[in-house]
């Protein structure tokens, strides 16, 4: 699978944020890609060894991820770091910024109990629901939200304040 974090057009090295799930999904389709499933996102963040964070089991530090940053007067450039700023925070598959930076929309509907009864291999998420899933924690979140298993949800039409896009594409 190929991964691409989408950057802001007016600040080309920062990730897009403050976007609805509907817009994130439309953008990925427009560039002939898709939002990753929640299972794909988590596998990429945790690896085959089930690590707690993308970089391993070591607690977050500001050398590993961007988190717990204040935002004053809606001026984000001091808090939101350029994509790829945390070399040592990469996932086991070499993917940057899967913890901190911006939370990322995934394709799945949110169901708190889905994974208790889901297929063990490549679950596709609930068939329907009210809210969509965000993964990864953001630069405004505390360190607990950076765990690879952490998840939150918003309605598809809500602009998650720190919600961003990561498009996926099946390998050729």
mmCIF file with all atom_site columns, C-alpha atoms in Angstrom:
data_model
loop_
_atom_site.group_PDB
_atom_site.id
_atom_site.type_symbol
_atom_site.label_atom_id
_atom_site.label_alt_id
_atom_site.label_comp_id
_atom_site.label_asym_id
_atom_site.label_entity_id
_atom_site.label_seq_id
_atom_site.pdbx_PDB_ins_code
_atom_site.Cartn_x
_atom_site.Cartn_y
_atom_site.Cartn_z
_atom_site.occupancy
_atom_site.B_iso_or_equiv
_atom_site.pdbx_formal_charge
_atom_site.auth_seq_id
_atom_site.auth_comp_id
_atom_site.auth_asym_id
_atom_site.auth_atom_id
_atom_site.pdbx_PDB_model_num
ATOM 1   C CA . UNK A 1 1   ? 0.000   0.000   0.000  1.00 0.00 ? 1   UNK A CA 1
ATOM 2   C CA . UNK A 1 2   ? 1.224   3.483   -0.780 1.00 0.00 ? 2   UNK A CA 1
ATOM 3   C CA . UNK A 1 3   ? 0.602   6.370   1.638  1.00 0.00 ? 3   UNK A CA 1
ATOM 4   C CA . UNK A 1 4   ? 0.467   10.103  1.064  1.00 0.00 ? 4   UNK A CA 1
ATOM 5   C CA . UNK A 1 5   ? -0.212  12.784  3.636  1.00 0.00 ? 5   UNK A CA 1
ATOM 6   C CA . UNK A 1 6   ? -1.916  15.777  2.030  1.00 0.00 ? 6   UNK A CA 1
ATOM 7   C CA . UNK A 1 7   ? -0.237  19.162  2.593  1.00 0.00 ? 7   UNK A CA 1
ATOM 8   C CA . UNK A 1 8   ? -1.749  22.634  2.795  1.00 0.00 ? 8   UNK A CA 1
ATOM 9   C CA . UNK A 1 9   ? -1.770  24.460  -0.552 1.00 0.00 ? 9   UNK A CA 1
ATOM 10  C CA . UNK A 1 10  ? -0.889  27.813  1.045  1.00 0.00 ? 10  UNK A CA 1
ATOM 11  C CA . UNK A 1 11  ? 1.816   26.389  3.295  1.00 0.00 ? 11  UNK A CA 1
ATOM 12  C CA . UNK A 1 12  ? 3.075   23.488  1.215  1.00 0.00 ? 12  UNK A CA 1
ATOM 13  C CA . UNK A 1 13  ? 4.994   21.656  3.911  1.00 0.00 ? 13  UNK A CA 1
ATOM 14  C CA . UNK A 1 14  ? 2.202   21.502  6.527  1.00 0.00 ? 14  UNK A CA 1
ATOM 15  C CA . UNK A 1 15  ? -0.586  18.884  6.578  1.00 0.00 ? 15  UNK A CA 1
ATOM 16  C CA . UNK A 1 16  ? -4.156  19.848  5.674  1.00 0.00 ? 16  UNK A CA 1
ATOM 17  C CA . UNK A 1 17  ? -6.374  20.222  8.730  1.00 0.00 ? 17  UNK A CA 1
ATOM 18  C CA . UNK A 1 18  ? -9.840  21.352  9.739  1.00 0.00 ? 18  UNK A CA 1
ATOM 19  C CA . UNK A 1 19  ? -11.484 19.317  7.001  1.00 0.00 ? 19  UNK A CA 1
ATOM 20  C CA . UNK A 1 20  ? -14.660 17.249  7.013  1.00 0.00 ? 20  UNK A CA 1
ATOM 21  C CA . UNK A 1 21  ? -14.623 13.497  6.371  1.00 0.00 ? 21  UNK A CA 1
ATOM 22  C CA . UNK A 1 22  ? -16.789 14.153  3.298  1.00 0.00 ? 22  UNK A CA 1
ATOM 23  C CA . UNK A 1 23  ? -14.176 16.526  1.840  1.00 0.00 ? 23  UNK A CA 1
ATOM 24  C CA . UNK A 1 24  ? -11.295 14.200  2.764  1.00 0.00 ? 24  UNK A CA 1
ATOM 25  C CA . UNK A 1 25  ? -12.996 11.281  1.023  1.00 0.00 ? 25  UNK A CA 1
ATOM 26  C CA . UNK A 1 26  ? -13.793 13.406  -2.044 1.00 0.00 ? 26  UNK A CA 1
ATOM 27  C CA . UNK A 1 27  ? -10.204 14.649  -2.295 1.00 0.00 ? 27  UNK A CA 1
ATOM 28  C CA . UNK A 1 28  ? -8.704  11.155  -2.113 1.00 0.00 ? 28  UNK A CA 1
ATOM 29  C CA . UNK A 1 29  ? -11.109 9.962   -4.817 1.00 0.00 ? 29  UNK A CA 1
ATOM 30  C CA . UNK A 1 30  ? -10.263 13.020  -6.948 1.00 0.00 ? 30  UNK A CA 1
ATOM 31  C CA . UNK A 1 31  ? -6.572  12.048  -6.925 1.00 0.00 ? 31  UNK A CA 1
ATOM 32  C CA . UNK A 1 32  ? -7.507  8.402   -7.725 1.00 0.00 ? 32  UNK A CA 1
ATOM 33  C CA . UNK A 1 33  ? -6.770  7.203   -4.197 1.00 0.00 ? 33  UNK A CA 1
ATOM 34  C CA . UNK A 1 34  ? -8.896  6.483   -1.134 1.00 0.00 ? 34  UNK A CA 1
ATOM 35  C CA . UNK A 1 35  ? -8.992  6.956   2.598  1.00 0.00 ? 35  UNK A CA 1
ATOM 36  C CA . UNK A 1 36  ? -7.350  4.008   4.365  1.00 0.00 ? 36  UNK A CA 1
ATOM 37  C CA . UNK A 1 37  ? -9.493  1.651   6.390  1.00 0.00 ? 37  UNK A CA 1
ATOM 38  C CA . UNK A 1 38  ? -9.049  1.862   10.126 1.00 0.00 ? 38  UNK A CA 1
ATOM 39  C CA . UNK A 1 39  ? -7.388  -1.566  10.127 1.00 0.00 ? 39  UNK A CA 1
ATOM 40  C CA . UNK A 1 40  ? -4.907  -0.482  7.426  1.00 0.00 ? 40  UNK A CA 1
ATOM 41  C CA . UNK A 1 41  ? -4.113  2.693   9.342  1.00 0.00 ? 41  UNK A CA 1
ATOM 42  C CA . UNK A 1 42  ? -3.528  0.827   12.606 1.00 0.00 ? 42  UNK A CA 1
ATOM 43  C CA . UNK A 1 43  ? -1.390  -1.892  10.992 1.00 0.00 ? 43  UNK A CA 1
ATOM 44  C CA . UNK A 1 44  ? 0.785   0.794   9.399  1.00 0.00 ? 44  UNK A CA 1
ATOM 45  C CA . UNK A 1 45  ? 1.140   2.590   12.741 1.00 0.00 ? 45  UNK A CA 1
ATOM 46  C CA . UNK A 1 46  ? 1.645   -0.481  14.972 1.00 0.00 ? 46  UNK A CA 1
ATOM 47  C CA . UNK A 1 47  ? 3.490   -2.838  12.657 1.00 0.00 ? 47  UNK A CA 1
ATOM 48  C CA . UNK A 1 48  ? 3.540   -6.613  12.946 1.00 0.00 ? 48  UNK A CA 1
ATOM 49  C CA . UNK A 1 49  ? 4.854   -6.420  16.522 1.00 0.00 ? 49  UNK A CA 1
ATOM 50  C CA . UNK A 1 50  ? 1.869   -4.432  17.871 1.00 0.00 ? 50  UNK A CA 1
ATOM 51  C CA . UNK A 1 51  ? 3.866   -1.491  19.157 1.00 0.00 ? 51  UNK A CA 1
ATOM 52  C CA . UNK A 1 52  ? 2.179   1.095   21.350 1.00 0.00 ? 52  UNK A CA 1
ATOM 53  C CA . UNK A 1 53  ? 3.303   4.057   19.216 1.00 0.00 ? 53  UNK A CA 1
ATOM 54  C CA . UNK A 1 54  ? 4.499   4.162   15.599 1.00 0.00 ? 54  UNK A CA 1
ATOM 55  C CA . UNK A 1 55  ? 8.152   4.403   16.747 1.00 0.00 ? 55  UNK A CA 1
ATOM 56  C CA . UNK A 1 56  ? 7.858   1.617   19.357 1.00 0.00 ? 56  UNK A CA 1
ATOM 57  C CA . UNK A 1 57  ? 6.848   1.368   23.007 1.00 0.00 ? 57  UNK A CA 1
ATOM 58  C CA . UNK A 1 58  ? 8.829   4.362   24.300 1.00 0.00 ? 58  UNK A CA 1
ATOM 59  C CA . UNK A 1 59  ? 6.655   7.160   25.720 1.00 0.00 ? 59  UNK A CA 1
ATOM 60  C CA . UNK A 1 60  ? 6.306   10.199  23.423 1.00 0.00 ? 60  UNK A CA 1
ATOM 61  C CA . UNK A 1 61  ? 8.884   12.968  23.509 1.00 0.00 ? 61  UNK A CA 1
ATOM 62  C CA . UNK A 1 62  ? 9.044   16.109  21.426 1.00 0.00 ? 62  UNK A CA 1
ATOM 63  C CA . UNK A 1 63  ? 11.806  14.451  19.355 1.00 0.00 ? 63  UNK A CA 1
ATOM 64  C CA . UNK A 1 64  ? 9.377   11.690  18.322 1.00 0.00 ? 64  UNK A CA 1
ATOM 65  C CA . UNK A 1 65  ? 6.117   13.553  17.673 1.00 0.00 ? 65  UNK A CA 1
ATOM 66  C CA . UNK A 1 66  ? 4.352   16.905  17.649 1.00 0.00 ? 66  UNK A CA 1
ATOM 67  C CA . UNK A 1 67  ? 1.736   17.019  20.427 1.00 0.00 ? 67  UNK A CA 1
ATOM 68  C CA . UNK A 1 68  ? 0.395   18.997  23.386 1.00 0.00 ? 68  UNK A CA 1
ATOM 69  C CA . UNK A 1 69  ? 0.908   22.332  21.623 1.00 0.00 ? 69  UNK A CA 1
ATOM 70  C CA . UNK A 1 70  ? -1.259  25.394  22.282 1.00 0.00 ? 70  UNK A CA 1
ATOM 71  C CA . UNK A 1 71  ? -2.830  27.362  19.475 1.00 0.00 ? 71  UNK A CA 1
ATOM 72  C CA . UNK A 1 72  ? -3.183  31.092  19.980 1.00 0.00 ? 72  UNK A CA 1
ATOM 73  C CA . UNK A 1 73  ? -5.343  33.379  17.815 1.00 0.00 ? 73  UNK A CA 1
ATOM 74  C CA . UNK A 1 74  ? -5.911  30.604  15.234 1.00 0.00 ? 74  UNK A CA 1
ATOM 75  C CA . UNK A 1 75  ? -2.272  30.907  14.178 1.00 0.00 ? 75  UNK A CA 1
ATOM 76  C CA . UNK A 1 76  ? -1.178  27.333  13.590 1.00 0.00 ? 76  UNK A CA 1
ATOM 77  C CA . UNK A 1 77  ? 2.204   27.622  11.906 1.00 0.00 ? 77  UNK A CA 1
ATOM 78  C CA . UNK A 1 78  ? 4.019   27.884  15.246 1.00 0.00 ? 78  UNK A CA 1
ATOM 79  C CA . UNK A 1 79  ? 2.365   24.679  16.484 1.00 0.00 ? 79  UNK A CA 1
ATOM 80  C CA . UNK A 1 80  ? 1.850   22.623  13.308 1.00 0.00 ? 80  UNK A CA 1
ATOM 81  C CA . UNK A 1 81  ? 5.202   21.277  12.108 1.00 0.00 ? 81  UNK A CA 1
ATOM 82  C CA . UNK A 1 82  ? 6.146   20.451  8.494  1.00 0.00 ? 82  UNK A CA 1
ATOM 83  C CA . UNK A 1 83  ? 5.356   16.925  7.282  1.00 0.00 ? 83  UNK A CA 1
ATOM 84  C CA . UNK A 1 84  ? 8.266   14.570  7.937  1.00 0.00 ? 84  UNK A CA 1
ATOM 85  C CA . UNK A 1 85  ? 9.821   16.607  10.762 1.00 0.00 ? 85  UNK A CA 1
ATOM 86  C CA . UNK A 1 86  ? 10.120  13.619  13.102 1.00 0.00 ? 86  UNK A CA 1
ATOM 87  C CA . UNK A 1 87  ? 12.513  11.121  11.521 1.00 0.00 ? 87  UNK A CA 1
ATOM 88  C CA . UNK A 1 88  ? 12.721  8.991   14.688 1.00 0.00 ? 88  UNK A CA 1
ATOM 89  C CA . UNK A 1 89  ? 8.919   8.963   15.005 1.00 0.00 ? 89  UNK A CA 1
ATOM 90  C CA . UNK A 1 90  ? 8.277   7.043   11.758 1.00 0.00 ? 90  UNK A CA 1
ATOM 91  C CA . UNK A 1 91  ? 6.172   3.893   11.743 1.00 0.00 ? 91  UNK A CA 1
ATOM 92  C CA . UNK A 1 92  ? 7.811   0.492   11.170 1.00 0.00 ? 92  UNK A CA 1
ATOM 93  C CA . UNK A 1 93  ? 6.887   0.881   7.492  1.00 0.00 ? 93  UNK A CA 1
ATOM 94  C CA . UNK A 1 94  ? 8.637   4.260   7.216  1.00 0.00 ? 94  UNK A CA 1
ATOM 95  C CA . UNK A 1 95  ? 5.460   6.359   7.289  1.00 0.00 ? 95  UNK A CA 1
ATOM 96  C CA . UNK A 1 96  ? 5.827   9.784   8.918  1.00 0.00 ? 96  UNK A CA 1
ATOM 97  C CA . UNK A 1 97  ? 3.519   11.641  11.304 1.00 0.00 ? 97  UNK A CA 1
ATOM 98  C CA . UNK A 1 98  ? 1.139   8.869   12.298 1.00 0.00 ? 98  UNK A CA 1
ATOM 99  C CA . UNK A 1 99  ? 1.153   10.223  15.869 1.00 0.00 ? 99  UNK A CA 1
ATOM 100 C CA . UNK A 1 100 ? 0.791   13.929  16.522 1.00 0.00 ? 100 UNK A CA 1
ATOM 101 C CA . UNK A 1 101 ? 0.665   16.425  13.676 1.00 0.00 ? 101 UNK A CA 1
ATOM 102 C CA . UNK A 1 102 ? -3.030  16.108  12.668 1.00 0.00 ? 102 UNK A CA 1
ATOM 103 C CA . UNK A 1 103 ? -5.600  13.429  13.438 1.00 0.00 ? 103 UNK A CA 1
ATOM 104 C CA . UNK A 1 104 ? -6.424  11.543  10.254 1.00 0.00 ? 104 UNK A CA 1
ATOM 105 C CA . UNK A 1 105 ? -9.767  10.546  8.823  1.00 0.00 ? 105 UNK A CA 1
ATOM 106 C CA . UNK A 1 106 ? -10.145 6.893   7.876  1.00 0.00 ? 106 UNK A CA 1
ATOM 107 C CA . UNK A 1 107 ? -12.848 5.262   5.783  1.00 0.00 ? 107 UNK A CA 1
ATOM 108 C CA . UNK A 1 108 ? -14.646 3.412   8.596  1.00 0.00 ? 108 UNK A CA 1
ATOM 109 C CA . UNK A 1 109 ? -17.840 4.226   10.411 1.00 0.00 ? 109 UNK A CA 1
ATOM 110 C CA . UNK A 1 110 ? -17.350 4.432   14.178 1.00 0.00 ? 110 UNK A CA 1
ATOM 111 C CA . UNK A 1 111 ? -18.691 1.657   16.389 1.00 0.00 ? 111 UNK A CA 1
ATOM 112 C CA . UNK A 1 112 ? -17.183 1.418   19.860 1.00 0.00 ? 112 UNK A CA 1
ATOM 113 C CA . UNK A 1 113 ? -17.781 -2.364  20.014 1.00 0.00 ? 113 UNK A CA 1
ATOM 114 C CA . UNK A 1 114 ? -17.057 -3.353  16.392 1.00 0.00 ? 114 UNK A CA 1
ATOM 115 C CA . UNK A 1 115 ? -13.613 -4.858  16.978 1.00 0.00 ? 115 UNK A CA 1
ATOM 116 C CA . UNK A 1 116 ? -14.871 -7.193  19.715 1.00 0.00 ? 116 UNK A CA 1
ATOM 117 C CA . UNK A 1 117 ? -16.754 -9.171  17.035 1.00 0.00 ? 117 UNK A CA 1
ATOM 118 C CA . UNK A 1 118 ? -15.021 -8.181  13.792 1.00 0.00 ? 118 UNK A CA 1
ATOM 119 C CA . UNK A 1 119 ? -13.092 -10.559 11.538 1.00 0.00 ? 119 UNK A CA 1
ATOM 120 C CA . UNK A 1 120 ? -9.544  -11.040 12.851 1.00 0.00 ? 120 UNK A CA 1
ATOM 121 C CA . UNK A 1 121 ? -8.013  -10.518 9.416  1.00 0.00 ? 121 UNK A CA 1
ATOM 122 C CA . UNK A 1 122 ? -8.485  -7.233  7.521  1.00 0.00 ? 122 UNK A CA 1
ATOM 123 C CA . UNK A 1 123 ? -11.747 -5.989  9.083  1.00 0.00 ? 123 UNK A CA 1
ATOM 124 C CA . UNK A 1 124 ? -13.535 -3.504  6.838  1.00 0.00 ? 124 UNK A CA 1
ATOM 125 C CA . UNK A 1 125 ? -15.395 -1.627  9.567  1.00 0.00 ? 125 UNK A CA 1
ATOM 126 C CA . UNK A 1 126 ? -19.117 -1.396  10.253 1.00 0.00 ? 126 UNK A CA 1
ATOM 127 C CA . UNK A 1 127 ? -21.435 -1.201  7.236  1.00 0.00 ? 127 UNK A CA 1
ATOM 128 C CA . UNK A 1 128 ? -23.114 1.927   8.576  1.00 0.00 ? 128 UNK A CA 1
ATOM 129 C CA . UNK A 1 129 ? -23.080 4.346   11.436 1.00 0.00 ? 129 UNK A CA 1
ATOM 130 C CA . UNK A 1 130 ? -23.484 7.934   12.527 1.00 0.00 ? 130 UNK A CA 1
ATOM 131 C CA . UNK A 1 131 ? -19.865 9.055   12.904 1.00 0.00 ? 131 UNK A CA 1
ATOM 132 C CA . UNK A 1 132 ? -16.555 8.438   11.127 1.00 0.00 ? 132 UNK A CA 1
ATOM 133 C CA . UNK A 1 133 ? -13.227 7.553   12.753 1.00 0.00 ? 133 UNK A CA 1
ATOM 134 C CA . UNK A 1 134 ? -10.153 9.745   13.276 1.00 0.00 ? 134 UNK A CA 1
ATOM 135 C CA . UNK A 1 135 ? -6.789  8.222   14.171 1.00 0.00 ? 135 UNK A CA 1
ATOM 136 C CA . UNK A 1 136 ? -3.351  9.431   15.248 1.00 0.00 ? 136 UNK A CA 1
ATOM 137 C CA . UNK A 1 137 ? -3.940  12.237  17.702 1.00 0.00 ? 137 UNK A CA 1
ATOM 138 C CA . UNK A 1 138 ? -2.999  15.794  16.802 1.00 0.00 ? 138 UNK A CA 1
ATOM 139 C CA . UNK A 1 139 ? -0.507  18.454  17.795 1.00 0.00 ? 139 UNK A CA 1
ATOM 140 C CA . UNK A 1 140 ? -3.164  19.831  20.174 1.00 0.00 ? 140 UNK A CA 1
ATOM 141 C CA . UNK A 1 141 ? -3.744  16.505  21.952 1.00 0.00 ? 141 UNK A CA 1
ATOM 142 C CA . UNK A 1 142 ? -2.042  15.167  25.092 1.00 0.00 ? 142 UNK A CA 1
ATOM 143 C CA . UNK A 1 143 ? 0.388   12.244  24.779 1.00 0.00 ? 143 UNK A CA 1
ATOM 144 C CA . UNK A 1 144 ? -2.275  9.620   25.643 1.00 0.00 ? 144 UNK A CA 1
ATOM 145 C CA . UNK A 1 145 ? -4.022  10.356  22.309 1.00 0.00 ? 145 UNK A CA 1
ATOM 146 C CA . UNK A 1 146 ? -0.848  9.409   20.380 1.00 0.00 ? 146 UNK A CA 1
ATOM 147 C CA . UNK A 1 147 ? -1.173  5.691   21.125 1.00 0.00 ? 147 UNK A CA 1
ATOM 148 C CA . UNK A 1 148 ? -1.605  3.786   17.874 1.00 0.00 ? 148 UNK A CA 1
ATOM 149 C CA . UNK A 1 149 ? -4.780  2.145   19.201 1.00 0.00 ? 149 UNK A CA 1
ATOM 150 C CA . UNK A 1 150 ? -6.408  5.484   20.170 1.00 0.00 ? 150 UNK A CA 1
ATOM 151 C CA . UNK A 1 151 ? -9.413  6.564   18.161 1.00 0.00 ? 151 UNK A CA 1
ATOM 152 C CA . UNK A 1 152 ? -12.013 9.285   18.166 1.00 0.00 ? 152 UNK A CA 1
ATOM 153 C CA . UNK A 1 153 ? -15.091 10.065  16.098 1.00 0.00 ? 153 UNK A CA 1
ATOM 154 C CA . UNK A 1 154 ? -16.931 12.945  14.483 1.00 0.00 ? 154 UNK A CA 1
ATOM 155 C CA . UNK A 1 155 ? -19.891 13.279  12.169 1.00 0.00 ? 155 UNK A CA 1
ATOM 156 C CA . UNK A 1 156 ? -18.798 13.171  8.488  1.00 0.00 ? 156 UNK A CA 1
ATOM 157 C CA . UNK A 1 157 ? -19.938 16.768  7.948  1.00 0.00 ? 157 UNK A CA 1
ATOM 158 C CA . UNK A 1 158 ? -18.062 18.105  11.018 1.00 0.00 ? 158 UNK A CA 1
ATOM 159 C CA . UNK A 1 159 ? -14.786 19.894  10.564 1.00 0.00 ? 159 UNK A CA 1
ATOM 160 C CA . UNK A 1 160 ? -12.669 18.137  13.136 1.00 0.00 ? 160 UNK A CA 1
ATOM 161 C CA . UNK A 1 161 ? -10.570 21.057  14.407 1.00 0.00 ? 161 UNK A CA 1
ATOM 162 C CA . UNK A 1 162 ? -7.284  19.207  13.867 1.00 0.00 ? 162 UNK A CA 1
ATOM 163 C CA . UNK A 1 163 ? -8.573  16.616  11.363 1.00 0.00 ? 163 UNK A CA 1
ATOM 164 C CA . UNK A 1 164 ? -6.454  15.939  8.293  1.00 0.00 ? 164 UNK A CA 1
ATOM 165 C CA . UNK A 1 165 ? -6.131  13.636  5.298  1.00 0.00 ? 165 UNK A CA 1
ATOM 166 C CA . UNK A 1 166 ? -3.893  10.734  4.488  1.00 0.00 ? 166 UNK A CA 1
ATOM 167 C CA . UNK A 1 167 ? -4.752  9.030   1.213  1.00 0.00 ? 167 UNK A CA 1
ATOM 168 C CA . UNK A 1 168 ? -3.962  5.398   0.506  1.00 0.00 ? 168 UNK A CA 1
ATOM 169 C CA . UNK A 1 169 ? -3.564  3.499   -2.718 1.00 0.00 ? 169 UNK A CA 1
ATOM 170 C CA . UNK A 1 170 ? -3.400  -0.223  -3.297 1.00 0.00 ? 170 UNK A CA 1
ATOM 171 C CA . UNK A 1 171 ? 0.027   -1.426  -4.417 1.00 0.00 ? 171 UNK A CA 1
ATOM 172 C CA . UNK A 1 172 ? 0.392   -1.941  -8.134 1.00 0.00 ? 172 UNK A CA 1
#
